[in-house]
């Protein structure tokens, strides 16, 4: 089976990595495609370019068999179909996530009934981690290191220094 783990990943956090590793622990033989939304389609302007986010995801999962990263624009389900994926994986942290994720899952199911969404609950230590919090903290000169893999910490510092 091929599964898709979609998101903006701006930047990829410890919470994202945990979901990837837990998926692979459950389904070690299956392929997981980290699908990086280019940004403009969701009305977002990411701080890291698509290429940077792809490089980050690839570097952080280099040792994990059956995980790859690709960029996508347009509808997620169309990307999933073209990749031959049967399911979409999303992490869930709280009730706010649930409302948003449930709606997205239902919309995706209307668009592509053959593709299932599977939610993986966030680990306790990742419940308050989010890419948007990382961006806000870094943008205001604060320290978001505890939310991030080491490599991303350095890249974020470089990015913040340039802005
Ligand atoms: O990391 P994010 O920002 O929560 O990820 C959201 C994402 C990229 C998964 C979502 O916005 C998405 O799937 N965008 C592609 C457009 C699409 O397919 N929309 C229909 C579902 S509402």
PDB file of C-alpha atoms and ligand atoms in Angstrom:
ATOM      1  CA  UNK A   1       0.000   0.000   0.000  1.00  0.00           C
ATOM      2  CA  UNK A   2       1.034   3.586  -0.599  1.00  0.00           C
ATOM      3  CA  UNK A   3       0.003   6.263   1.895  1.00  0.00           C
ATOM      4  CA  UNK A   4       0.285  10.033   1.686  1.00  0.00           C
ATOM      5  CA  UNK A   5       1.262  12.269   4.597  1.00  0.00           C
ATOM      6  CA  UNK A   6       0.316  15.737   3.342  1.00  0.00           C
ATOM      7  CA  UNK A   7       1.009  19.138   4.822  1.00  0.00           C
ATOM      8  CA  UNK A   8       2.685  22.472   4.384  1.00  0.00           C
ATOM      9  CA  UNK A   9       5.635  21.410   6.590  1.00  0.00           C
ATOM     10  CA  UNK A  10       6.777  25.013   7.008  1.00  0.00           C
ATOM     11  CA  UNK A  11       8.904  23.815   8.705  1.00  0.00           C
ATOM     12  CA  UNK A  12       8.722  20.091   9.473  1.00  0.00           C
ATOM     13  CA  UNK A  13       8.512  19.625  13.287  1.00  0.00           C
ATOM     14  CA  UNK A  14       9.166  16.902  15.851  1.00  0.00           C
ATOM     15  CA  UNK A  15       5.409  16.241  15.775  1.00  0.00           C
ATOM     16  CA  UNK A  16       5.479  15.500  12.023  1.00  0.00           C
ATOM     17  CA  UNK A  17       8.508  13.227  12.384  1.00  0.00           C
ATOM     18  CA  UNK A  18       6.822  11.289  15.172  1.00  0.00           C
ATOM     19  CA  UNK A  19       3.788  10.593  12.956  1.00  0.00           C
ATOM     20  CA  UNK A  20       6.093   9.382  10.150  1.00  0.00           C
ATOM     21  CA  UNK A  21       7.979   7.013  12.473  1.00  0.00           C
ATOM     22  CA  UNK A  22       4.804   5.693  14.078  1.00  0.00           C
ATOM     23  CA  UNK A  23       3.286   5.010  10.639  1.00  0.00           C
ATOM     24  CA  UNK A  24       6.402   3.071   9.654  1.00  0.00           C
ATOM     25  CA  UNK A  25       6.327   1.117  12.921  1.00  0.00           C
ATOM     26  CA  UNK A  26       2.767   0.039  12.137  1.00  0.00           C
ATOM     27  CA  UNK A  27       3.259  -0.597   8.432  1.00  0.00           C
ATOM     28  CA  UNK A  28       6.989  -1.094   7.811  1.00  0.00           C
ATOM     29  CA  UNK A  29       6.522  -2.565   4.325  1.00  0.00           C
ATOM     30  CA  UNK A  30       4.316   0.247   3.051  1.00  0.00           C
ATOM     31  CA  UNK A  31       5.369   3.344   1.184  1.00  0.00           C
ATOM     32  CA  UNK A  32       4.776   6.744   2.757  1.00  0.00           C
ATOM     33  CA  UNK A  33       4.953   9.839   0.588  1.00  0.00           C
ATOM     34  CA  UNK A  34       5.430  13.102   2.455  1.00  0.00           C
ATOM     35  CA  UNK A  35       3.394  15.417   0.215  1.00  0.00           C
ATOM     36  CA  UNK A  36       4.508  19.006   0.576  1.00  0.00           C
ATOM     37  CA  UNK A  37       1.912  21.596  -0.454  1.00  0.00           C
ATOM     38  CA  UNK A  38       3.592  24.252  -2.511  1.00  0.00           C
ATOM     39  CA  UNK A  39       1.671  26.858  -0.522  1.00  0.00           C
ATOM     40  CA  UNK A  40      -0.096  29.171  -2.874  1.00  0.00           C
ATOM     41  CA  UNK A  41      -3.087  26.845  -3.241  1.00  0.00           C
ATOM     42  CA  UNK A  42      -3.890  27.091   0.469  1.00  0.00           C
ATOM     43  CA  UNK A  43      -3.453  30.870   0.374  1.00  0.00           C
ATOM     44  CA  UNK A  44      -0.271  30.490   2.432  1.00  0.00           C
ATOM     45  CA  UNK A  45       3.096  32.042   1.820  1.00  0.00           C
ATOM     46  CA  UNK A  46       5.615  29.664   3.388  1.00  0.00           C
ATOM     47  CA  UNK A  47       8.846  30.987   4.923  1.00  0.00           C
ATOM     48  CA  UNK A  48      10.789  28.025   3.498  1.00  0.00           C
ATOM     49  CA  UNK A  49      10.664  27.483  -0.259  1.00  0.00           C
ATOM     50  CA  UNK A  50       9.225  24.265  -1.644  1.00  0.00           C
ATOM     51  CA  UNK A  51      12.765  23.080  -2.468  1.00  0.00           C
ATOM     52  CA  UNK A  52      13.964  23.819   1.070  1.00  0.00           C
ATOM     53  CA  UNK A  53      11.022  21.956   2.620  1.00  0.00           C
ATOM     54  CA  UNK A  54      11.597  19.002   0.283  1.00  0.00           C
ATOM     55  CA  UNK A  55      15.301  18.909   1.192  1.00  0.00           C
ATOM     56  CA  UNK A  56      14.468  19.063   4.912  1.00  0.00           C
ATOM     57  CA  UNK A  57      11.952  16.206   4.718  1.00  0.00           C
ATOM     58  CA  UNK A  58      14.345  14.101   2.628  1.00  0.00           C
ATOM     59  CA  UNK A  59      17.329  14.694   4.907  1.00  0.00           C
ATOM     60  CA  UNK A  60      15.357  13.892   8.052  1.00  0.00           C
ATOM     61  CA  UNK A  61      13.943  10.640   6.663  1.00  0.00           C
ATOM     62  CA  UNK A  62      17.011   9.547   4.698  1.00  0.00           C
ATOM     63  CA  UNK A  63      17.487   6.458   6.848  1.00  0.00           C
ATOM     64  CA  UNK A  64      13.846   5.410   6.842  1.00  0.00           C
ATOM     65  CA  UNK A  65      13.021   2.766   4.265  1.00  0.00           C
ATOM     66  CA  UNK A  66       9.943   3.414   2.105  1.00  0.00           C
ATOM     67  CA  UNK A  67       9.591   7.109   2.889  1.00  0.00           C
ATOM     68  CA  UNK A  68       9.907   9.733   0.176  1.00  0.00           C
ATOM     69  CA  UNK A  69       9.044  13.410  -0.167  1.00  0.00           C
ATOM     70  CA  UNK A  70       7.332  15.075  -3.127  1.00  0.00           C
ATOM     71  CA  UNK A  71       5.815  18.495  -3.728  1.00  0.00           C
ATOM     72  CA  UNK A  72       2.249  18.965  -4.919  1.00  0.00           C
ATOM     73  CA  UNK A  73      -0.032  21.773  -6.040  1.00  0.00           C
ATOM     74  CA  UNK A  74      -3.769  21.620  -6.616  1.00  0.00           C
ATOM     75  CA  UNK A  75      -6.021  18.975  -5.130  1.00  0.00           C
ATOM     76  CA  UNK A  76      -4.461  16.544  -2.696  1.00  0.00           C
ATOM     77  CA  UNK A  77      -6.675  13.663  -3.822  1.00  0.00           C
ATOM     78  CA  UNK A  78      -5.543  14.117  -7.432  1.00  0.00           C
ATOM     79  CA  UNK A  79      -1.925  13.912  -6.312  1.00  0.00           C
ATOM     80  CA  UNK A  80      -2.806  10.842  -4.202  1.00  0.00           C
ATOM     81  CA  UNK A  81      -4.549   9.159  -7.144  1.00  0.00           C
ATOM     82  CA  UNK A  82      -1.607   9.762  -9.459  1.00  0.00           C
ATOM     83  CA  UNK A  83       0.729   8.304  -6.822  1.00  0.00           C
ATOM     84  CA  UNK A  84      -1.523   5.240  -6.519  1.00  0.00           C
ATOM     85  CA  UNK A  85      -2.142   5.973  -2.823  1.00  0.00           C
ATOM     86  CA  UNK A  86      -4.973   4.325  -0.890  1.00  0.00           C
ATOM     87  CA  UNK A  87      -4.890   6.518   2.192  1.00  0.00           C
ATOM     88  CA  UNK A  88      -4.073   9.920   3.641  1.00  0.00           C
ATOM     89  CA  UNK A  89      -2.425  10.118   7.068  1.00  0.00           C
ATOM     90  CA  UNK A  90      -2.969  13.111   9.352  1.00  0.00           C
ATOM     91  CA  UNK A  91      -1.948  13.777  12.944  1.00  0.00           C
ATOM     92  CA  UNK A  92      -4.566  14.946  15.459  1.00  0.00           C
ATOM     93  CA  UNK A  93      -3.635  17.058  18.481  1.00  0.00           C
ATOM     94  CA  UNK A  94      -6.905  18.371  19.898  1.00  0.00           C
ATOM     95  CA  UNK A  95     -10.548  19.225  19.253  1.00  0.00           C
ATOM     96  CA  UNK A  96      -9.700  22.152  17.016  1.00  0.00           C
ATOM     97  CA  UNK A  97      -7.648  19.849  14.810  1.00  0.00           C
ATOM     98  CA  UNK A  98     -10.462  17.330  14.877  1.00  0.00           C
ATOM     99  CA  UNK A  99     -13.074  19.794  13.542  1.00  0.00           C
ATOM    100  CA  UNK A 100     -10.768  20.927  10.723  1.00  0.00           C
ATOM    101  CA  UNK A 101      -9.450  17.462   9.917  1.00  0.00           C
ATOM    102  CA  UNK A 102     -12.859  15.791   9.960  1.00  0.00           C
ATOM    103  CA  UNK A 103     -14.196  18.348   7.487  1.00  0.00           C
ATOM    104  CA  UNK A 104     -11.156  17.916   5.242  1.00  0.00           C
ATOM    105  CA  UNK A 105     -11.458  14.120   5.416  1.00  0.00           C
ATOM    106  CA  UNK A 106     -15.143  14.276   4.462  1.00  0.00           C
ATOM    107  CA  UNK A 107     -14.453  16.649   1.559  1.00  0.00           C
ATOM    108  CA  UNK A 108     -11.616  14.439   0.322  1.00  0.00           C
ATOM    109  CA  UNK A 109     -13.898  11.408   0.634  1.00  0.00           C
ATOM    110  CA  UNK A 110     -16.542  13.123  -1.526  1.00  0.00           C
ATOM    111  CA  UNK A 111     -13.858  13.910  -4.104  1.00  0.00           C
ATOM    112  CA  UNK A 112     -12.197  10.482  -3.966  1.00  0.00           C
ATOM    113  CA  UNK A 113     -14.265   7.822  -2.119  1.00  0.00           C
ATOM    114  CA  UNK A 114     -11.604   5.167  -2.731  1.00  0.00           C
ATOM    115  CA  UNK A 115      -9.051   7.040  -0.599  1.00  0.00           C
ATOM    116  CA  UNK A 116      -9.388   6.734   3.192  1.00  0.00           C
ATOM    117  CA  UNK A 117      -8.102   9.239   5.750  1.00  0.00           C
ATOM    118  CA  UNK A 118      -6.428   7.756   8.819  1.00  0.00           C
ATOM    119  CA  UNK A 119      -5.788   9.897  11.915  1.00  0.00           C
ATOM    120  CA  UNK A 120      -2.883   9.235  14.255  1.00  0.00           C
ATOM    121  CA  UNK A 121      -3.207  10.928  17.666  1.00  0.00           C
ATOM    122  CA  UNK A 122      -0.314  13.194  18.597  1.00  0.00           C
ATOM    123  CA  UNK A 123       2.002  12.021  21.369  1.00  0.00           C
ATOM    124  CA  UNK A 124       1.559  13.907  24.650  1.00  0.00           C
ATOM    125  CA  UNK A 125       4.887  15.722  24.255  1.00  0.00           C
ATOM    126  CA  UNK A 126       3.902  16.979  20.789  1.00  0.00           C
ATOM    127  CA  UNK A 127       0.390  18.231  21.561  1.00  0.00           C
ATOM    128  CA  UNK A 128       1.310  21.920  21.518  1.00  0.00           C
ATOM    129  CA  UNK A 129       3.820  21.780  18.673  1.00  0.00           C
ATOM    130  CA  UNK A 130       2.833  23.376  15.381  1.00  0.00           C
ATOM    131  CA  UNK A 131       4.620  24.875  12.407  1.00  0.00           C
ATOM    132  CA  UNK A 132       2.592  28.067  12.796  1.00  0.00           C
ATOM    133  CA  UNK A 133       3.733  28.407  16.440  1.00  0.00           C
ATOM    134  CA  UNK A 134       7.327  27.849  15.268  1.00  0.00           C
ATOM    135  CA  UNK A 135       6.952  30.629  12.698  1.00  0.00           C
ATOM    136  CA  UNK A 136       5.355  33.019  15.207  1.00  0.00           C
ATOM    137  CA  UNK A 137       7.980  32.399  17.888  1.00  0.00           C
ATOM    138  CA  UNK A 138      10.908  32.641  15.459  1.00  0.00           C
ATOM    139  CA  UNK A 139       9.401  35.742  13.806  1.00  0.00           C
ATOM    140  CA  UNK A 140       9.298  37.465  17.200  1.00  0.00           C
ATOM    141  CA  UNK A 141      12.874  36.474  18.018  1.00  0.00           C
ATOM    142  CA  UNK A 142      11.974  33.682  20.466  1.00  0.00           C
ATOM    143  CA  UNK A 143      13.327  30.157  20.788  1.00  0.00           C
ATOM    144  CA  UNK A 144      11.317  27.340  19.221  1.00  0.00           C
ATOM    145  CA  UNK A 145      14.160  24.783  19.288  1.00  0.00           C
ATOM    146  CA  UNK A 146      12.219  22.343  21.471  1.00  0.00           C
ATOM    147  CA  UNK A 147       9.636  21.925  18.702  1.00  0.00           C
ATOM    148  CA  UNK A 148      12.180  21.113  16.013  1.00  0.00           C
ATOM    149  CA  UNK A 149      14.707  18.535  14.830  1.00  0.00           C
ATOM    150  CA  UNK A 150      18.255  19.849  15.244  1.00  0.00           C
ATOM    151  CA  UNK A 151      18.899  20.455  11.550  1.00  0.00           C
ATOM    152  CA  UNK A 152      15.793  22.639  11.216  1.00  0.00           C
ATOM    153  CA  UNK A 153      16.780  24.740  14.248  1.00  0.00           C
ATOM    154  CA  UNK A 154      19.910  25.934  12.435  1.00  0.00           C
ATOM    155  CA  UNK A 155      18.057  26.538   9.157  1.00  0.00           C
ATOM    156  CA  UNK A 156      15.378  28.541  10.946  1.00  0.00           C
ATOM    157  CA  UNK A 157      18.015  30.684  12.653  1.00  0.00           C
ATOM    158  CA  UNK A 158      19.641  31.407   9.271  1.00  0.00           C
ATOM    159  CA  UNK A 159      16.251  32.266   7.772  1.00  0.00           C
ATOM    160  CA  UNK A 160      15.286  34.536  10.688  1.00  0.00           C
ATOM    161  CA  UNK A 161      18.629  36.352  10.506  1.00  0.00           C
ATOM    162  CA  UNK A 162      18.044  37.134   6.807  1.00  0.00           C
ATOM    163  CA  UNK A 163      14.545  38.546   7.391  1.00  0.00           C
TER     164      UNK A 163
HETATM  165  O1  LIG B   1       0.008  21.388   7.159  1.00  0.00           O
HETATM  166  P1  LIG B   1      -1.340  21.891   6.778  1.00  0.00           P
HETATM  167  O2  LIG B   1      -1.266  23.333   6.342  1.00  0.00           O
HETATM  168  O3  LIG B   1      -2.356  21.663   7.862  1.00  0.00           O
HETATM  169  O4  LIG B   1      -1.804  21.025   5.503  1.00  0.00           O
HETATM  170  C1  LIG B   1      -3.020  21.300   4.848  1.00  0.00           C
HETATM  171  C2  LIG B   1      -3.089  20.572   3.491  1.00  0.00           C
HETATM  172  C3  LIG B   1      -1.928  20.994   2.615  1.00  0.00           C
HETATM  173  C4  LIG B   1      -3.054  19.088   3.726  1.00  0.00           C
HETATM  174  C5  LIG B   1      -4.448  20.980   2.825  1.00  0.00           C
HETATM  175  O5  LIG B   1      -4.563  22.373   2.793  1.00  0.00           O
HETATM  176  C6  LIG B   1      -4.594  20.408   1.420  1.00  0.00           C
HETATM  177  O6  LIG B   1      -4.846  19.238   1.254  1.00  0.00           O
HETATM  178  N1  LIG B   1      -4.430  21.285   0.398  1.00  0.00           N
HETATM  179  C7  LIG B   1      -4.558  20.890  -0.987  1.00  0.00           C
HETATM  180  C8  LIG B   1      -5.875  21.403  -1.566  1.00  0.00           C
HETATM  181  C9  LIG B   1      -6.987  20.392  -1.407  1.00  0.00           C
HETATM  182  O7  LIG B   1      -6.906  19.261  -1.787  1.00  0.00           O
HETATM  183  N2  LIG B   1      -8.117  20.856  -0.797  1.00  0.00           N
HETATM  184  C10 LIG B   1      -9.284  20.003  -0.616  1.00  0.00           C
HETATM  185  C11 LIG B   1      -9.441  19.507   0.806  1.00  0.00           C
HETATM  186  S1  LIG B   1     -10.193  20.761   1.818  1.00  0.00           S
END
